[in-house]
CSV table of C-alpha atoms and ligand atoms in Angstrom, one decimal:
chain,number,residue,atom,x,y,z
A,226,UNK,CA,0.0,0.0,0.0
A,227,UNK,CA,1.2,3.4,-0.5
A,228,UNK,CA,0.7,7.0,0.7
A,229,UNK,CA,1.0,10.3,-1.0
A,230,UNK,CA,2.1,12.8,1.4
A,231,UNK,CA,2.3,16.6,0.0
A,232,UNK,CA,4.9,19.4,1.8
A,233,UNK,CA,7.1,16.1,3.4
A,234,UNK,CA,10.4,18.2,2.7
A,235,UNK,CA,8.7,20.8,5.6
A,236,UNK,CA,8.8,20.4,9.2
A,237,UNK,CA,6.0,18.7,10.0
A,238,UNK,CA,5.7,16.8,7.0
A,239,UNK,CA,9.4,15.6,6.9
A,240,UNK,CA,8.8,14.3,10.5
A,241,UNK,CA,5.7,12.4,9.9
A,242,UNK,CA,7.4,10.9,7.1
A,243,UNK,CA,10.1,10.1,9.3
A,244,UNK,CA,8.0,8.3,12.0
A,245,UNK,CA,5.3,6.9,9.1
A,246,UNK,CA,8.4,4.4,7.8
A,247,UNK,CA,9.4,3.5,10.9
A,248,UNK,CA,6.3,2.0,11.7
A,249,UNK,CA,4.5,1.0,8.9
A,250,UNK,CA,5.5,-0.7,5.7
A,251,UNK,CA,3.5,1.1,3.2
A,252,UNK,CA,5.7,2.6,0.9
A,253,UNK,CA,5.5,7.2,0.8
A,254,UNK,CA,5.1,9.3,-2.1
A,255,UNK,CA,6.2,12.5,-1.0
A,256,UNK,CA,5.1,15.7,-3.2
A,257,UNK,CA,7.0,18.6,-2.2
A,258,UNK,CA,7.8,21.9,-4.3
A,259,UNK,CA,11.2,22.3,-2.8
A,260,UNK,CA,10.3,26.4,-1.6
A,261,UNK,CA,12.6,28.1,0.9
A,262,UNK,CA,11.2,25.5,3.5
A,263,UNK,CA,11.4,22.4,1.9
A,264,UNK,CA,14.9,20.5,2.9
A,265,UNK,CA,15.7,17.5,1.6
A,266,UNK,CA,18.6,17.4,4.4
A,267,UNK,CA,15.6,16.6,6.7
A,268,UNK,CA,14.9,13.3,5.0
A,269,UNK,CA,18.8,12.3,4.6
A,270,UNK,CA,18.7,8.9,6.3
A,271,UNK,CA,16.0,7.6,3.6
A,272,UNK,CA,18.2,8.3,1.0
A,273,UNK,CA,18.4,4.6,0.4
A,274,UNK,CA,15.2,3.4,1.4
A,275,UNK,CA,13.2,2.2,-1.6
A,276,UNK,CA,9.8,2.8,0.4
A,277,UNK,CA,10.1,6.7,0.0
A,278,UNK,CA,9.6,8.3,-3.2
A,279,UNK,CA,9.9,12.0,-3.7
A,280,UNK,CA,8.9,14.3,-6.4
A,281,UNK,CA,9.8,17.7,-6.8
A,282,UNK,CA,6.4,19.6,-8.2
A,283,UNK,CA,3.2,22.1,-6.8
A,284,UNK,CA,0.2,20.0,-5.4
A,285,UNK,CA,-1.7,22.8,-8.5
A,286,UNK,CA,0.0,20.8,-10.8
A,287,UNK,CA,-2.9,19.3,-12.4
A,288,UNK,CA,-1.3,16.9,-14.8
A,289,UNK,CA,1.7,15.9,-12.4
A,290,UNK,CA,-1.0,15.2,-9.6
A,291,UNK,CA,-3.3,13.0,-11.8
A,292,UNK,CA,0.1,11.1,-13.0
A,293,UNK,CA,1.4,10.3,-9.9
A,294,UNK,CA,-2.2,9.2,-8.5
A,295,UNK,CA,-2.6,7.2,-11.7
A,296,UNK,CA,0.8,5.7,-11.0
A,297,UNK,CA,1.0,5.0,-7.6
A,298,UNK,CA,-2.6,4.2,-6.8
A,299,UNK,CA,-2.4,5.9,-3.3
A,300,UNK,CA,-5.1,4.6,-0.8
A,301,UNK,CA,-4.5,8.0,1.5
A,302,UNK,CA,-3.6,11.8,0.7
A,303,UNK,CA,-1.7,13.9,3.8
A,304,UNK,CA,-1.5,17.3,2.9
A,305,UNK,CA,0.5,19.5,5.1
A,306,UNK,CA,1.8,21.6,1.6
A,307,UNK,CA,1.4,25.0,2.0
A,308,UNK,CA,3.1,28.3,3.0
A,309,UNK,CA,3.4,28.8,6.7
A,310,UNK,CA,4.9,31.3,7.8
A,311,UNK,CA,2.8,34.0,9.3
A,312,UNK,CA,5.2,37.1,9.0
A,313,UNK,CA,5.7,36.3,5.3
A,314,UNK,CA,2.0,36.4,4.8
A,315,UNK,CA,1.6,40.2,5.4
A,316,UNK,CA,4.7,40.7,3.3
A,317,UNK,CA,3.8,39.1,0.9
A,318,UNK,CA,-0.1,37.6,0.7
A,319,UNK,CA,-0.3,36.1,-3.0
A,320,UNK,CA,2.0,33.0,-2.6
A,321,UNK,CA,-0.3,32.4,0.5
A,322,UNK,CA,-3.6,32.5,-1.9
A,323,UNK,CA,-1.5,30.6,-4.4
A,324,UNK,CA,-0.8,27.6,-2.8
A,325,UNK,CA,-3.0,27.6,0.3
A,326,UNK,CA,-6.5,28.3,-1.9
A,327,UNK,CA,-5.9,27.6,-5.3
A,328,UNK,CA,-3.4,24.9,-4.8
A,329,UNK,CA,-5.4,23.0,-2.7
A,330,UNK,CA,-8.4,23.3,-4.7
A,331,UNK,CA,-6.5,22.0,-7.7
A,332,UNK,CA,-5.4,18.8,-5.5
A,333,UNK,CA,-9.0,18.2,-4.3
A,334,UNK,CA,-10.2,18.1,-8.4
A,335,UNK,CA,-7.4,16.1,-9.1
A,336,UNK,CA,-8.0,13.6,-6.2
A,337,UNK,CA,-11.5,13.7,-7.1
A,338,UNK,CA,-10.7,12.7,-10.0
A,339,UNK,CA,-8.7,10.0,-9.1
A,340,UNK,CA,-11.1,8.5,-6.5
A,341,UNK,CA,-14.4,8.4,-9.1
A,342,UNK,CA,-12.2,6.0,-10.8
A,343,UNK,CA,-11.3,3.7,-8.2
A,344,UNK,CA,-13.0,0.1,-7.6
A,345,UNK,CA,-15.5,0.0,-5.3
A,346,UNK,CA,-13.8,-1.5,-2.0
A,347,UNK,CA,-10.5,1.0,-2.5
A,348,UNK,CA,-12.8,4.2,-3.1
A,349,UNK,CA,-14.9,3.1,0.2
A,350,UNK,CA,-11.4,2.7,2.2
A,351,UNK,CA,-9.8,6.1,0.4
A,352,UNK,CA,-8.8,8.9,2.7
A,353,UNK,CA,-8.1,12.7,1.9
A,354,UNK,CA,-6.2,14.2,5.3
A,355,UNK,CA,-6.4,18.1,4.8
A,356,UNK,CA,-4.0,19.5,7.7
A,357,UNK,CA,-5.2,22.9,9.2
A,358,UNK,CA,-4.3,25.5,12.1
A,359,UNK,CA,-5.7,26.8,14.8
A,360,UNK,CA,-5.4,30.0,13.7
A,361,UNK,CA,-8.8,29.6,12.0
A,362,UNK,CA,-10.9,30.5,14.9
A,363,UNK,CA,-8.8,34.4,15.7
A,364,UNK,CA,-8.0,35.6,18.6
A,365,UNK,CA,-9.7,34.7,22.2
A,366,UNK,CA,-9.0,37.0,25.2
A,367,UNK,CA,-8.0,35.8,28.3
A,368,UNK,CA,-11.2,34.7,29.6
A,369,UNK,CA,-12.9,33.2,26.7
A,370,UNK,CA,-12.9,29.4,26.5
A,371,UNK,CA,-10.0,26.8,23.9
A,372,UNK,CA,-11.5,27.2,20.6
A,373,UNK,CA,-13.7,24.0,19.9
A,374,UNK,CA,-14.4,22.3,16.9
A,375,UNK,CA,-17.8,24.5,16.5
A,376,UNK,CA,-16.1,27.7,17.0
A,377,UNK,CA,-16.7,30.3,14.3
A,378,UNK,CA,-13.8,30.9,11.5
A,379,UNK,CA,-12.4,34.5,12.1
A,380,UNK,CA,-9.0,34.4,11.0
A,381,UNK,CA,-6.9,37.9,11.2
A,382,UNK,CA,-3.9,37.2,9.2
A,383,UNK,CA,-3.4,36.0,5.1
A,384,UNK,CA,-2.3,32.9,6.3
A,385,UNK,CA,-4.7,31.8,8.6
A,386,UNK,CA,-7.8,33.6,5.8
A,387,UNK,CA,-6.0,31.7,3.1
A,388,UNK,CA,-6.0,28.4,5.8
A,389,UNK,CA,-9.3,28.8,6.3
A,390,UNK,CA,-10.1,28.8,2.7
A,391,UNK,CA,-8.9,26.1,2.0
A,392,UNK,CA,-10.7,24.3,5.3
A,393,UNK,CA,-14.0,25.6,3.5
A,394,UNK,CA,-12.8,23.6,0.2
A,395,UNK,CA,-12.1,20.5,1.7
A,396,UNK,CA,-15.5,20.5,3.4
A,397,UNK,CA,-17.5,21.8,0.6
A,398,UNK,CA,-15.3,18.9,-1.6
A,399,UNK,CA,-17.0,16.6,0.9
A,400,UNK,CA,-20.8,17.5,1.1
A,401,UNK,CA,-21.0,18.4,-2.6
A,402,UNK,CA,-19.0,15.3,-3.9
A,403,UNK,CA,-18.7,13.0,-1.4
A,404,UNK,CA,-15.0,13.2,-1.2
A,405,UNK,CA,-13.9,11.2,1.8
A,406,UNK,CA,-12.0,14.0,3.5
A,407,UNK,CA,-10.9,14.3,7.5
A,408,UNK,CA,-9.5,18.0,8.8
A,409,UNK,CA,-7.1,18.8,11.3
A,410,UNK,CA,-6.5,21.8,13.2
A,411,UNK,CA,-3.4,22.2,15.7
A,412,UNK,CA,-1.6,24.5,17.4
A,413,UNK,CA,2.0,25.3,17.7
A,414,UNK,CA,4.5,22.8,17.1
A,415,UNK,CA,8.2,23.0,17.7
A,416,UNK,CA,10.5,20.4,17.8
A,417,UNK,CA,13.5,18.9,15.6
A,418,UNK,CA,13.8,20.0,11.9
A,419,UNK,CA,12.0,23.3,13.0
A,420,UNK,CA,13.4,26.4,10.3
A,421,UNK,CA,15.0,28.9,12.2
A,422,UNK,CA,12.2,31.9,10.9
A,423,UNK,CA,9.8,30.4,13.5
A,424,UNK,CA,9.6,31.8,17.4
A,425,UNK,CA,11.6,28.4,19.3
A,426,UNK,CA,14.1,27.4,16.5
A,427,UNK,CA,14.9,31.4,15.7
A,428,UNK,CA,15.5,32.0,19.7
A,429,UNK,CA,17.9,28.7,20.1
A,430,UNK,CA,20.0,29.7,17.0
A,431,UNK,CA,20.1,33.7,18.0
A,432,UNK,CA,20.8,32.8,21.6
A,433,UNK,CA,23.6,30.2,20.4
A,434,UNK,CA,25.2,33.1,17.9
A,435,UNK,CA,25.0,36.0,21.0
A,436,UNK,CA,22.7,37.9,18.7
A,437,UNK,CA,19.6,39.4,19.9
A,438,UNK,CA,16.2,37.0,20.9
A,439,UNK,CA,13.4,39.0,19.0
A,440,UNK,CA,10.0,39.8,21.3
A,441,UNK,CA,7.3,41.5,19.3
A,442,UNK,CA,5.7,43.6,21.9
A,443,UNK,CA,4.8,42.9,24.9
A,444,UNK,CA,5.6,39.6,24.8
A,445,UNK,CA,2.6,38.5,26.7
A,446,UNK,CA,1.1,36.6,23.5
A,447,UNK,CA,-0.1,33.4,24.5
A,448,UNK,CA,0.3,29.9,22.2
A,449,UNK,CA,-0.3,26.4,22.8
A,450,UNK,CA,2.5,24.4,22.3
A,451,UNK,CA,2.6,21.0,20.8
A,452,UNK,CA,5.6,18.3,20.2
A,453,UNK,CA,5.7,17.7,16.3
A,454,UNK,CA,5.9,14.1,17.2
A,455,UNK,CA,2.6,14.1,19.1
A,456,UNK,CA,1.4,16.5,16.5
A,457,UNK,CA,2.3,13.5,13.5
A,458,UNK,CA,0.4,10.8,16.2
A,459,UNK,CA,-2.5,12.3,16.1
A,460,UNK,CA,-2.5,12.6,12.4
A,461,UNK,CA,-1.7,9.1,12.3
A,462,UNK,CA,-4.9,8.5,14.6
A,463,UNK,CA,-7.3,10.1,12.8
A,464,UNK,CA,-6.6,9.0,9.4
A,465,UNK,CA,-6.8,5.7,10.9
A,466,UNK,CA,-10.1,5.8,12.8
A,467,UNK,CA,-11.7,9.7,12.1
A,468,UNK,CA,-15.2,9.9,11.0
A,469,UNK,CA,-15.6,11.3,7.6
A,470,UNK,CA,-16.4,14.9,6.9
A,471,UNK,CA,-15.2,15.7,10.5
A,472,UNK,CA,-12.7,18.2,12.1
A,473,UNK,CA,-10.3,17.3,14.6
A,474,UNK,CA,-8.4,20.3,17.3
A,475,UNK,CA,-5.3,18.7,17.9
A,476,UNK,CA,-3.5,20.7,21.1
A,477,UNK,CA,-0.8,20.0,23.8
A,478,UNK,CA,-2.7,21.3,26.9
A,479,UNK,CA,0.1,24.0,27.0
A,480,UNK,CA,-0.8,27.5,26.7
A,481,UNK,CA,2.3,30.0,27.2
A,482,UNK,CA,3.0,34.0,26.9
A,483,UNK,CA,5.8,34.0,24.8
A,484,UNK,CA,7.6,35.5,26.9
A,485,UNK,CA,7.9,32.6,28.7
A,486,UNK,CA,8.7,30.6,26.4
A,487,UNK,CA,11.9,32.6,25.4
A,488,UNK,CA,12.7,32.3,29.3
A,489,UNK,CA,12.2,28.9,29.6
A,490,UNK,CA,14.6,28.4,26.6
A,491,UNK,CA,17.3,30.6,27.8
A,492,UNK,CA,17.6,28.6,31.5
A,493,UNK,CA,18.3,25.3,29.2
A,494,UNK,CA,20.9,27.0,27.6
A,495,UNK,CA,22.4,28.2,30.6
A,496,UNK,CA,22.2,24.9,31.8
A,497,UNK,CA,23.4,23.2,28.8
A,498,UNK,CA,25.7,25.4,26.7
A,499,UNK,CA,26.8,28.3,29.2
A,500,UNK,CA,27.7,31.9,27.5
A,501,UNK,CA,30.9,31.9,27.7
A,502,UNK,CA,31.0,35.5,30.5
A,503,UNK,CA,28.8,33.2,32.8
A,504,UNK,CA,25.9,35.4,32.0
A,505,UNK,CA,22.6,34.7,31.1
A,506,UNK,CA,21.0,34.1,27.7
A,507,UNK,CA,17.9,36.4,29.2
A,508,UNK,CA,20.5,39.2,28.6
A,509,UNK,CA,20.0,39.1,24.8
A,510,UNK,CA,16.3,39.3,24.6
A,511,UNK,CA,15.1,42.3,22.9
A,512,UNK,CA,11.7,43.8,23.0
A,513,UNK,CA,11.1,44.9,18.7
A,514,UNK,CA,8.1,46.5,16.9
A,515,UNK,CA,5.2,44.2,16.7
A,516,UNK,CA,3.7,41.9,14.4
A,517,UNK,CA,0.5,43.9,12.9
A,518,UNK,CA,-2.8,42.3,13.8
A,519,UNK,CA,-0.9,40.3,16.2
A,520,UNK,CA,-3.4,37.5,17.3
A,521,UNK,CA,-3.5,37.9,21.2
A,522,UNK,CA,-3.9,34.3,22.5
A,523,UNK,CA,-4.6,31.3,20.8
A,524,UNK,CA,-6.0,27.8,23.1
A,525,UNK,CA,-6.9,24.1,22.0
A,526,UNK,CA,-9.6,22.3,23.4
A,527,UNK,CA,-8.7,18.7,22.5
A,528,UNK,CA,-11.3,16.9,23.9
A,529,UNK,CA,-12.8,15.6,20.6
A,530,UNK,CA,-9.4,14.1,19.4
A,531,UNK,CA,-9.3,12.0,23.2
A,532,UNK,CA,-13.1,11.3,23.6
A,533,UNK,CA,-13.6,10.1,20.0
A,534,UNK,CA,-10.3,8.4,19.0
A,535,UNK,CA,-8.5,8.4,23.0
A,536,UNK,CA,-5.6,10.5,21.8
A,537,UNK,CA,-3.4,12.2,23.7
A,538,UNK,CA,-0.4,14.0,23.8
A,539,UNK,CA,2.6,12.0,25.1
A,540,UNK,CA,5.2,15.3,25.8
A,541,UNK,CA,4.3,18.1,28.5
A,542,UNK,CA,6.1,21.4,27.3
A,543,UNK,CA,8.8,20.8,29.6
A,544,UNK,CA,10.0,17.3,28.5
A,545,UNK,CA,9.2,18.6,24.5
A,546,UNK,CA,11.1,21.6,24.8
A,547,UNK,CA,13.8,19.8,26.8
A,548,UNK,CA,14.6,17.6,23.8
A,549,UNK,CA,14.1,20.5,21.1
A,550,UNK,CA,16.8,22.6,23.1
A,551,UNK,CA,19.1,19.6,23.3
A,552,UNK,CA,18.3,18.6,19.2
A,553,UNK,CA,19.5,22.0,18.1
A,554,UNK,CA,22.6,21.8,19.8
A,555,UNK,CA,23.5,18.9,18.6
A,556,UNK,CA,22.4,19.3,14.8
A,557,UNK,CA,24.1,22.7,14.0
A,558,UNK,CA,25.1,21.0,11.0
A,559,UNK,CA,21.4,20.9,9.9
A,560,UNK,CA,20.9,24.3,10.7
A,561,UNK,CA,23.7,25.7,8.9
A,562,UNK,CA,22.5,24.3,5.8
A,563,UNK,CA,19.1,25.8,5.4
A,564,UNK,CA,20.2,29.5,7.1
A,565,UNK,CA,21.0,30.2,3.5
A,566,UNK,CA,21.4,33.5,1.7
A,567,UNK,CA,17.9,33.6,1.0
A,568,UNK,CA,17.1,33.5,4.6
A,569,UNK,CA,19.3,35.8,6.0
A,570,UNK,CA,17.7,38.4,3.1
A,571,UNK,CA,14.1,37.2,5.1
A,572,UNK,CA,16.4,38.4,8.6
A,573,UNK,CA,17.3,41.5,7.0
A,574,UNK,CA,13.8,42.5,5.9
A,575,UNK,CA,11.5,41.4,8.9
A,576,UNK,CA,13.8,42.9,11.4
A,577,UNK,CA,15.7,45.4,10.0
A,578,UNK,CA,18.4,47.1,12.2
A,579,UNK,CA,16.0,46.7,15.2
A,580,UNK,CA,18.2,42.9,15.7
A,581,UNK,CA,21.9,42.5,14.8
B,7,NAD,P1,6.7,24.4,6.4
B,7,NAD,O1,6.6,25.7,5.9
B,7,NAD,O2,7.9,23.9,7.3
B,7,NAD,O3,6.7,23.3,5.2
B,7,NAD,C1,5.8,23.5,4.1
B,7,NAD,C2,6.3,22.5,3.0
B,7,NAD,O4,5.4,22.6,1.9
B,7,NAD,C3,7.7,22.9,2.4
B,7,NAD,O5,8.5,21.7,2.3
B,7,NAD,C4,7.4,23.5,1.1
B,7,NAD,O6,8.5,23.3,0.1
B,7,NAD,C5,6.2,22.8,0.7
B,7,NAD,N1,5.3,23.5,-0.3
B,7,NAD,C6,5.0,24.8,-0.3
B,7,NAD,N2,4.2,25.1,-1.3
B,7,NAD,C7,4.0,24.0,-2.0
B,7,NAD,C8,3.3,23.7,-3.2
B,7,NAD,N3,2.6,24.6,-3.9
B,7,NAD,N4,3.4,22.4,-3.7
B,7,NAD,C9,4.1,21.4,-3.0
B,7,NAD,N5,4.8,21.7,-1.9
B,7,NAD,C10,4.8,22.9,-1.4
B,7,NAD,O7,5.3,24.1,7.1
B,7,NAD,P2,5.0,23.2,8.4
B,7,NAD,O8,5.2,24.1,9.6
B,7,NAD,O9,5.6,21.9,8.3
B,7,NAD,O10,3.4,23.1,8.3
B,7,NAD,C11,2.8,22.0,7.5
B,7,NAD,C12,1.3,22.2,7.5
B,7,NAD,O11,0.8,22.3,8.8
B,7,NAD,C13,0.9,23.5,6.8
B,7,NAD,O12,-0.3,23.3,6.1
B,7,NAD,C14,0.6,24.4,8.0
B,7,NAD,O13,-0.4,25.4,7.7
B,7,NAD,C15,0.1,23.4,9.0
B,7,NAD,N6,0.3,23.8,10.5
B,7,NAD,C16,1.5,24.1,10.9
B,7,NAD,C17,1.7,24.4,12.3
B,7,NAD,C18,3.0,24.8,12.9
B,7,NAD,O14,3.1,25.1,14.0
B,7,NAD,N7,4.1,24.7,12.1
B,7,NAD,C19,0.6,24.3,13.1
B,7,NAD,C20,-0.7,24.0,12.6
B,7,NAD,C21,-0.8,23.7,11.3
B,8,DAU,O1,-1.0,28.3,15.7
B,8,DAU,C1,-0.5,27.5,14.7
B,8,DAU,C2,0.4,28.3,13.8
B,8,DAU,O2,1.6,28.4,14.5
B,8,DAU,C3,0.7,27.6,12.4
B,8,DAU,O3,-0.5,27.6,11.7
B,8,DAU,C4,1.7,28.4,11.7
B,8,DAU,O4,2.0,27.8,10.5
B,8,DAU,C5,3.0,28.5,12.5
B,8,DAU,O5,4.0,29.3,11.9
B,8,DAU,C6,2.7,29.1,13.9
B,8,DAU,O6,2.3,30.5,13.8
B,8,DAU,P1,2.7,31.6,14.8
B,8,DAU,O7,2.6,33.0,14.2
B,8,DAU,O8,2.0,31.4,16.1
B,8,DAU,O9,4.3,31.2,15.0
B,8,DAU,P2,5.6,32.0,15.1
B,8,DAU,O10,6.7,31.0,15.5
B,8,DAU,O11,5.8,32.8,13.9
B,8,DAU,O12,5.3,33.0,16.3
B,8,DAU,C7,5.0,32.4,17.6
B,8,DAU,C8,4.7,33.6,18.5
B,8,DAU,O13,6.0,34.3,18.8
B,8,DAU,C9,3.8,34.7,17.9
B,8,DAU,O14,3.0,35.3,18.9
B,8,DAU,C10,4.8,35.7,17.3
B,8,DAU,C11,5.9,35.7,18.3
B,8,DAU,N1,7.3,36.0,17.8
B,8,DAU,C12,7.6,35.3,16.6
B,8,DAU,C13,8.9,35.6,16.0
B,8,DAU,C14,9.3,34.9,14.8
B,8,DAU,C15,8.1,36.9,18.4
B,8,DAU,O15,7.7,37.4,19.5
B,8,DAU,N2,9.3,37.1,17.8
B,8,DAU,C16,9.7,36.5,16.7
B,8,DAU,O16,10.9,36.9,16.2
């Protein structure tokens, strides 16, 4: 059996590919258009495993797509392809529309496509596994409840309107067509393989370097944080076992200001890689301008996920972060390589001389 997973040269992707042939035996197309995320470095140890397959090409690629469904007769789609990164969205929106809205649209029509022809027994077992964000539901204050799976969409940012777009096409792919399709909506993630534009991996490398640790305003923005490895579980789970049509939160029960997050990450590096002046890491931290229509706090209620398919997440924040702290420090190498000139242009443009 085989699965075609779209964005695996990403971090979450290229993690859940990672732990997907370590545990099954079904073989993994991966469709990835190699942008400034993708890194095939990531996926270096399956250089000579036969079961994973990668293709460089844009899941709007209609004829590609229909080829490599026609080819490889996949009896699941993962799609975690899309652009991510929050901070490049308001610089830059139309990638966002591109690939987030139009790109997926073109991969539901050509797995549509795909699954009318199938045989009865293989269209019945078919799976389409659209991964989503949290950032869907907006911004709750303080006292309002985790978002649930009934929340309203109200999303404040070009990625998280072009996210929820694309939700609305999976589900609309679904009711009109009959599509067997399954959502996911998570939180944060951090953990290995995480690129360095992203709030955890951009503090470990800065702190590391002695340059300054970026806090857009106050600081006192709240996340939930989730292990990418719990993060791929649940995945896992719900392509195995979630009803059809519905939406899953997926969330680690860990809601932070980031603030404290920055904190929590400079007392492991003082504890692991001491500056060399005996000073603290908490020394370099920097409040800079802040991110416009910055999304106050953002909270998971994952009570769906557990009650419905009895997952859980196996990492508290402090065990996760523990082990992302301690994977940077010993993967430089990995780093290095995607810090390219291309992202220290992203550096130069987001931050300006307000970090040096
Ligand atoms: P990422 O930016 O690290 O990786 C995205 C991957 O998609 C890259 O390898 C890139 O080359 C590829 N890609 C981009 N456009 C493509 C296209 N048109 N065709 C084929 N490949 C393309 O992202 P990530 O953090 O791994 O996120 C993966 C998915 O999970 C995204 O859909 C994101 O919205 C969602 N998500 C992320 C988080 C998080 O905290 N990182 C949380 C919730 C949901
Ligand atoms: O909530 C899920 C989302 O989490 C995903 O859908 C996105 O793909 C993913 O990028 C992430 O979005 P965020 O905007 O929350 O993540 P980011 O790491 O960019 O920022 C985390 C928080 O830290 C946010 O409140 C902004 C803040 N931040 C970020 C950077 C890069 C800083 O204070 N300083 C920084 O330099």
């Amino acid at each position: 059996m085989t699965i075609l997973v779209t964005g695996a040269a990403g971090f979450i992707g290229g993690n859940f590919v990672l732990d997907w042939l370590a545990a099954h035996d079904e073989t993994v197309v991966n469709l990835d258009k190699l942008t400034y995320a993708g890194n095939l470095d990531t996926l270096s140890s399956l250089a000579d495993n036969p079961r994973h397959i990668f293709v460089r090409g844009d899941i709007g690629d209609r004829e590609l797509v229909g080829r490599l469904l026609a080819t490889y007769q996949p009896r699941a789609i993962v799609n975690f392809a899309a652009e991510s990164h929050v901070d490049r969205s308001i610089h830059g929106p139309m990638d966002f529309i591109q690939t987030n809205v139009v790109g997926t649209c073109n991969l539901l029509e050509s797995t549509r496509e795909y699954w009318n022809g199938l045989a009865e027994a293989p269209k019945a077992a078919f799976r389409f596994l659209h991964v989503s964000t949290d950032e869907v539901y907006g911004s709750l204050t303080p006292a309002d409840e985790p978002f649930r799976e009934t929340n309203r969409y109200e999303p404040n940012s070009p990625y998280s309107a072009s996210k929820a777009a694309s939700d609305h096409m999976v589900r609309a792919w679904h009711h009109t067509y009959g599509l067997p399709v399954l959502t996911t909506n998570c939180s944060n993630n951090y953990g290995p393989y995480h690129f360095p534009e992203k709030l955890i991996p951009l503090v470990i490398l800065n702190a590391v370097k002695g340059k300054a640790l970026p806090i857009y305003g106050d600081g006192m923005q709240v996340r939930d944080w989730l292990y990418v490895k719990d993060h791929c579980s649940a995945i896992r789970r719900v392509l195995e076992a979630g009803r059809l049509g519905e939406t899953y939160n997926v969330g680690g029960w860990n809601e932070k200001p980031n603030i404290e997050v920055v904190k929590t990450i400079c007392a492991l590096l003082d504890e692991m890689r001491p500056r060399d002046d005996g000073k603290s890491y908490t020394d370099q931290i920097t409040y800079v301008t802040d991110r416009p229509g910055h999304d106050r706090r953002y909270a998971i209620d994952a009570t769906k996920i557990e009650k419905e398919l009895g997952w859980k997440p196996a990492e508290t924040f402090e065990t996760g972060i523990r082990k992302t702290v301690s994977w940077y420090l010993t993967h430089m190498a990995w780093v290095e390589n995607v810090v390219s000139g291309g992202y220290r242009a992203w550096v130069e443009k987001q931050y300006g001389s307000e970090v040096v």
